[in-house]
């Protein structure tokens, strides 16, 4: 299997057009292609900086000529869960005509879309990229040939990966920012490249406060990591 990640700019994609004109981002959580009607049905998470921007983005999406249906499933503040149906785009048709298929979720923001697509043969992947290059703007972010043992490993440990993802979601915004800053500034290096006092100064809080945020974030991530290890072992 040939796995390709690419940053794609499609000229007929309603999601890309909407993110280019409005401050919203889309992430697919489920997708299904109707080969008879040449339509792609997706469940998307839509995010914006505030509720008004989200409203404007959803209105623009509904009005797009290549959008067949948009149904709001759930909304909370500046985040929405929608079901969408779009016409097959030109790039999507090229990939499917060459035996390609979606291998992972796609993310759309600021006028471009990250795709993960797979091919059973390297020649099919090469032909697809060559055809896409004629009418589309894209960059190949990564290309890899997955072996059978590697594919088996990915499938078997999908649950462990999701456990780690849930651990990241469990973090509060403050805990996440504190952990990110601690890692990037070398707090966890030996010897340390920064101090607890420096981290406290960065966030404008006391040393006990930043230490508390670090411990909370570390505990949540370690607990999830242990759960993931148990999933792998089982």
C-alpha positions as semicolon CSV with decimal commas, in nm:
position;residue;x (nm);y (nm);z (nm)
1;X;0,000;0,000;0,000
2;X;0,120;0,350;-0,091
3;X;0,004;0,613;0,156
4;X;0,018;0,980;0,052
5;X;-0,054;1,291;0,256
6;X;-0,107;1,602;0,046
7;X;-0,202;1,965;0,095
8;X;-0,464;2,023;-0,174
9;X;-0,623;2,340;-0,312
10;X;-0,932;2,237;-0,509
11;X;-1,109;2,500;-0,714
12;X;-1,451;2,331;-0,697
13;X;-1,461;2,227;-0,331
14;X;-1,722;2,410;-0,120
15;X;-1,528;2,350;0,202
16;X;-1,209;2,504;0,065
17;X;-1,396;2,801;-0,081
18;X;-1,572;2,861;0,251
19;X;-1,252;2,853;0,456
20;X;-1,081;3,084;0,207
21;X;-1,349;3,352;0,258
22;X;-1,447;3,296;0,622
23;X;-1,263;3,213;0,945
24;X;-1,394;2,858;0,982
25;X;-1,222;2,520;0,970
26;X;-1,362;2,176;0,886
27;X;-1,250;1,833;1,002
28;X;-1,408;1,510;0,878
29;X;-1,509;1,249;1,132
30;X;-1,688;1,016;0,887
31;X;-1,716;0,994;0,510
32;X;-1,895;0,773;0,258
33;X;-1,894;0,793;-0,122
34;X;-2,209;0,724;-0,324
35;X;-2,069;0,591;-0,651
36;X;-2,408;0,588;-0,821
37;X;-2,480;0,957;-0,762
38;X;-2,112;1,061;-0,753
39;X;-2,164;1,229;-0,416
40;X;-1,958;1,238;-0,098
41;X;-2,146;1,232;0,232
42;X;-1,952;1,345;0,537
43;X;-1,995;1,423;0,904
44;X;-1,788;1,733;0,972
45;X;-1,684;1,926;1,279
46;X;-1,686;2,299;1,202
47;X;-1,494;2,544;1,421
48;X;-1,473;2,923;1,427
49;X;-1,336;3,195;1,653
50;X;-1,686;3,300;1,755
51;X;-2,051;3,217;1,693
52;X;-2,114;3,492;1,439
53;X;-1,826;3,376;1,220
54;X;-1,960;3,020;1,243
55;X;-2,306;3,136;1,131
56;X;-2,161;3,322;0,834
57;X;-1,945;3,026;0,733
58;X;-2,234;2,779;0,748
59;X;-2,454;3,013;0,543
60;X;-2,180;3,039;0,278
61;X;-2,141;2,662;0,274
62;X;-2,514;2,609;0,218
63;X;-2,514;2,859;-0,068
64;X;-2,221;2,701;-0,255
65;X;-2,314;2,567;-0,599
66;X;-2,133;2,236;-0,541
67;X;-2,308;2,171;-0,208
68;X;-2,611;1,944;-0,223
69;X;-2,710;1,934;0,144
70;X;-2,603;2,070;0,483
71;X;-2,779;1,950;0,798
72;X;-2,689;2,086;1,141
73;X;-2,670;1,791;1,381
74;X;-2,545;1,967;1,693
75;X;-2,400;2,299;1,795
76;X;-2,225;2,431;2,103
77;X;-2,098;2,789;2,092
78;X;-1,846;2,827;1,810
79;X;-1,833;2,454;1,725
80;X;-2,087;2,261;1,516
81;X;-2,135;1,904;1,395
82;X;-2,289;1,887;1,049
83;X;-2,384;1,629;0,789
84;X;-2,294;1,736;0,436
85;X;-2,339;1,602;0,085
86;X;-2,127;1,745;-0,197
87;X;-2,082;1,672;-0,564
88;X;-1,771;1,477;-0,658
89;X;-1,485;1,722;-0,714
90;X;-1,249;1,695;-1,009
91;X;-0,956;1,593;-0,787
92;X;-1,168;1,334;-0,611
93;X;-1,271;1,188;-0,947
94;X;-0,907;1,166;-1,059
95;X;-0,806;0,983;-0,743
96;X;-1,097;0,739;-0,761
97;X;-1,048;0,671;-1,134
98;X;-0,692;0,560;-1,058
99;X;-0,795;0,322;-0,781
100;X;-0,723;0,562;-0,495
101;X;-0,914;0,575;-0,169
102;X;-0,928;0,786;0,147
103;X;-0,714;0,644;0,428
104;X;-0,762;0,901;0,700
105;X;-0,952;1,210;0,811
106;X;-0,908;1,531;0,618
107;X;-0,879;1,884;0,754
108;X;-0,968;2,204;0,571
109;X;-0,855;2,549;0,679
110;X;-0,750;2,879;0,519
111;X;-0,825;2,768;0,164
112;X;-0,643;2,435;0,158
113;X;-0,713;2,078;0,257
114;X;-0,493;1,803;0,394
115;X;-0,581;1,469;0,237
116;X;-0,466;1,119;0,325
117;X;-0,513;0,883;0,031
118;X;-0,392;0,534;-0,045
119;X;-0,312;0,325;-0,354
120;X;-0,251;-0,045;-0,391
121;X;0,027;0,010;-0,646
122;X;0,298;0,271;-0,679
123;X;0,227;0,313;-1,051
124;X;-0,133;0,415;-0,975
125;X;-0,009;0,671;-0,724
126;X;0,236;0,816;-0,976
127;X;-0,030;0,838;-1,249
128;X;-0,268;1,012;-1,011
129;X;-0,017;1,274;-0,903
130;X;0,073;1,339;-1,265
131;X;-0,292;1,393;-1,362
132;X;-0,365;1,606;-1,056
133;X;-0,070;1,831;-1,140
134;X;-0,239;1,946;-1,461
135;X;-0,539;2,118;-1,303
136;X;-0,474;2,142;-0,929
137;X;-0,239;2,307;-0,683
138;X;-0,104;2,064;-0,424
139;X;0,204;1,966;-0,225
140;X;0,288;1,610;-0,123
141;X;0,356;1,631;0,249
142;X;0,455;1,268;0,293
143;X;0,467;0,949;0,090
144;X;0,532;0,606;0,234
145;X;0,500;0,242;0,136
146;X;0,331;0,054;0,417
147;X;0,425;-0,311;0,465
148;X;0,171;-0,572;0,578
149;X;0,319;-0,595;0,930
150;X;0,304;-0,216;0,957
151;X;-0,060;-0,207;0,841
152;X;-0,147;-0,480;1,088
153;X;0,021;-0,282;1,366
154;X;-0,174;0,034;1,280
155;X;-0,509;-0,147;1,276
156;X;-0,448;-0,341;1,595
157;X;-0,336;-0,035;1,791
158;X;-0,599;0,211;1,672
159;X;-0,765;0,191;2,014
160;X;-0,443;0,283;2,191
161;X;-0,399;0,582;1,961
162;X;-0,751;0,704;2,037
163;X;-0,679;0,671;2,409
164;X;-0,386;0,911;2,370
165;X;-0,601;1,150;2,167
166;X;-0,862;1,149;2,444
167;X;-0,586;1,230;2,690
168;X;-0,503;1,542;2,490
169;X;-0,869;1,642;2,488
170;X;-0,889;1,599;2,865
171;X;-0,638;1,880;2,911
172;X;-0,768;2,224;2,992
173;X;-0,644;2,511;2,775
174;X;-0,413;2,627;3,055
175;X;-0,271;2,278;3,114
176;X;-0,208;2,229;2,743
177;X;-0,039;2,567;2,700
178;X;0,176;2,507;3,009
179;X;0,288;2,164;2,891
180;X;0,362;2,291;2,540
181;X;0,570;2,579;2,673
182;X;0,753;2,350;2,918
183;X;0,846;2,108;2,638
184;X;0,946;2,376;2,384
185;X;1,157;2,567;2,637
186;X;1,342;2,257;2,758
187;X;1,197;2,226;3,108
188;X;1,198;1,846;3,083
189;X;1,555;1,825;2,949
190;X;1,842;1,710;3,170
191;X;1,988;1,947;3,262
192;X;1,691;2,180;3,225
193;X;1,710;2,467;2,978
194;X;1,455;2,669;3,175
195;X;1,326;2,693;3,530
196;X;0,990;2,682;3,700
197;X;1,033;3,051;3,775
198;X;1,082;3,128;3,406
199;X;0,765;2,938;3,318
200;X;0,579;3,127;3,588
201;X;0,702;3,457;3,443
202;X;0,596;3,348;3,093
203;X;0,237;3,298;3,205
204;X;0,231;3,576;3,464
205;X;0,148;3,343;3,755
206;X;0,322;3,222;4,069
207;X;0,560;2,926;4,074
208;X;0,312;2,714;4,278
209;X;0,040;2,789;4,020
210;X;0,248;2,690;3,717
211;X;0,372;2,382;3,904
212;X;0,012;2,283;3,977
213;X;-0,085;2,319;3,610
214;X;0,214;2,108;3,505
215;X;0,134;1,832;3,753
216;X;-0,229;1,819;3,650
217;X;-0,142;1,800;3,281
218;X;0,130;1,541;3,340
219;X;-0,104;1,325;3,547
220;X;-0,377;1,325;3,282
221;X;-0,135;1,237;3,002
222;X;0,047;0,969;3,203
223;X;-0,281;0,803;3,300
224;X;-0,386;0,789;2,935
225;X;-0,041;0,665;2,829
226;X;-0,068;0,378;3,079
227;X;-0,414;0,292;2,943
228;X;-0,272;0,294;2,589
229;X;0,011;0,061;2,695
230;X;-0,246;-0,178;2,839
231;X;-0,437;-0,169;2,508
232;X;-0,115;-0,249;2,319
233;X;-0,025;-0,535;2,554
234;X;-0,370;-0,689;2,520
